[in-house]
Amino acid sequence: MQFQYVALDTNGREVSGLISARSMREAQRLISEDGRIPISTTAAGSSTRSAGASGRKPIKQRDAAPFVRRLSELLLAGVPLERALKSLTQSETGAAAEALLKKVQEGDALSEAVLAHGAPFAAFHAALIKAGEASGRLGPALDELASILENQNSLRAQIVSSLTYPALLSVVSCLVFSGLMTFVVPRFETLFADAGATLPLITQITLSVSRAVGSFWWLPLVLFIAGALSLQRLQKMPIARVQLSEFALTLPVFGRVRSQAETARYTHILGSLLQAGVRPHRAAALSADVASTSAYAGRARNIANRVKRGEAFSVACQSEGFGDGALLEIMRVGEATGALGTSLVNASRLIENNVRNRIDRIVALAEPMIILALAFVIGAVIVSLFIGIMSINDLAI
């Protein structure tokens, strides 16, 4: 397809032209790869906006980071706010851009428009933008916000993609085991029954497991559905939700990963807000509001209350058991040098790298362990059947 575009070149001049691409997203990517900043992209010969028409769905969570990134690029390139938002109405996030543009044209600040828009934007988004507006550095503030959102999306995507293969391997292993016990072993059971011999213990165990799987195959499915429904119901109960969150953080392997991911998220947001000039107690309160687990949210709110009473962040975090010794030391150094925000942002990146490395190690260990477990089970079944056959042959001889 041919797309007509308007973009800013490296000198900030507005240029236009045609570009061939399979989709609008690819066209915008090609324009960006040429070192230009796309302002608008429309299908050639189309008189309507190709994306972002008023009937579009609201912006999705995963599209928030690209939206903020493009807006920051336009503002950093010198494009006025209204014009930048207007150009984004022709992108895939056009509905959100139109809603924000309408608010801005009515006289609201961008931070007020973002706060009024609601999901997927949160209060800390608006606070970071408001700090940028107050300091005259809206473009850099949006750039930092885009970095926060991109880091969160990247970490979430890595966790999901890393766990997908082990999960799929586990499901396949269960299916192979079920098929072996349901269709293969019963054939040998008939053979053993016809022989009328006393079978070895290991063969008897295998046959008993096969009968159990054949008779109660529905039980794991029922237990899974019942567990999922119970968990969903418990999540609606505040006390149970906090207890479940605390329990999840104590799990041997994944609890540590979850804890570090939450710490990285909290410190990055807190550090960015402090860098932008948001007052410490306000920054602490906003950071607490975006905690994704009830357990961490409770600790973060306690930290915010302590900071509001005048305690240092390092003291408040230590009192609430938040963060390890290295993070607390970084906080103390940041407080002593007056650069706590920068120290926290740098610390969050280190923690994120640790989380990524830990996930890679978990996956690297999980995959061979699952394969070895499946091989052991299949081998044990085959050996038990073979021993049973050999016992029959011995009796025949």
mmCIF file of N, CA and C in Angstrom, residues 41-42 50 71 82 93 156 169 175 194 218 246 306 338 345 351 386 388:
data_model
loop_
_atom_site.group_PDB
_atom_site.id
_atom_site.type_symbol
_atom_site.label_atom_id
_atom_site.label_comp_id
_atom_site.label_asym_id
_atom_site.label_seq_id
_atom_site.Cartn_x
_atom_site.Cartn_y
_atom_site.Cartn_z
ATOM 1 N N THR A 41 0.134 10.259 9.015
ATOM 2 C CA THR A 41 0.270 9.209 7.996
ATOM 3 C C THR A 41 -1.131 8.788 7.581
ATOM 4 N N THR A 42 -1.421 8.884 6.304
ATOM 5 C CA THR A 42 -2.747 8.500 5.811
ATOM 6 C C THR A 42 -2.581 7.652 4.560
ATOM 7 N N SER A 50 -6.907 7.641 8.676
ATOM 8 C CA SER A 50 -6.777 6.192 8.636
ATOM 9 C C SER A 50 -6.770 5.553 9.995
ATOM 10 N N LEU A 71 4.596 11.474 21.345
ATOM 11 C CA LEU A 71 4.267 12.827 21.781
ATOM 12 C C LEU A 71 5.510 13.545 22.296
ATOM 13 N N GLU A 82 -0.610 21.412 20.931
ATOM 14 C CA GLU A 82 -1.874 21.164 20.235
ATOM 15 C C GLU A 82 -1.630 20.525 18.875
ATOM 16 N N THR A 93 -3.596 5.428 17.962
ATOM 17 C CA THR A 93 -4.106 5.860 19.274
ATOM 18 C C THR A 93 -4.867 7.174 19.117
ATOM 19 N N ARG A 156 7.558 -6.972 31.553
ATOM 20 C CA ARG A 156 6.368 -7.830 31.551
ATOM 21 C C ARG A 156 6.394 -8.787 30.359
ATOM 22 N N LEU A 169 5.681 -26.640 27.526
ATOM 23 C CA LEU A 169 6.362 -27.926 27.688
ATOM 24 C C LEU A 169 5.714 -28.742 28.807
ATOM 25 N N LEU A 175 0.029 -34.052 28.791
ATOM 26 C CA LEU A 175 -0.764 -34.719 27.759
ATOM 27 C C LEU A 175 -0.122 -36.040 27.339
ATOM 28 N N ASP A 194 -4.697 -61.824 30.771
ATOM 29 C CA ASP A 194 -4.828 -63.108 30.077
ATOM 30 C C ASP A 194 -3.776 -64.100 30.545
ATOM 31 N N TRP A 218 -11.125 -36.454 34.881
ATOM 32 C CA TRP A 218 -11.834 -35.184 35.013
ATOM 33 C C TRP A 218 -11.473 -34.453 36.309
ATOM 34 N N GLU A 246 1.065 -11.508 50.050
ATOM 35 C CA GLU A 246 2.189 -11.827 50.932
ATOM 36 C C GLU A 246 2.681 -13.250 50.685
ATOM 37 N N ARG A 306 5.178 7.702 56.639
ATOM 38 C CA ARG A 306 6.383 7.986 57.413
ATOM 39 C C ARG A 306 7.138 9.187 56.837
ATOM 40 N N GLY A 338 21.895 14.793 47.895
ATOM 41 C CA GLY A 338 20.806 15.585 47.328
ATOM 42 C C GLY A 338 20.372 15.124 45.961
ATOM 43 N N VAL A 345 16.511 6.028 40.263
ATOM 44 C CA VAL A 345 16.331 5.616 38.864
ATOM 45 C C VAL A 345 17.453 4.674 38.442
ATOM 46 N N ILE A 351 18.212 -3.207 39.346
ATOM 47 C CA ILE A 351 17.297 -4.247 39.830
ATOM 48 C C ILE A 351 16.599 -4.923 38.656
ATOM 49 N N PHE A 386 8.097 -53.637 30.731
ATOM 50 C CA PHE A 386 9.074 -54.617 30.259
ATOM 51 C C PHE A 386 9.333 -55.684 31.331
ATOM 52 N N GLY A 388 7.232 -56.572 33.592
ATOM 53 C CA GLY A 388 6.034 -57.401 33.630
ATOM 54 C C GLY A 388 6.032 -58.449 32.539
#
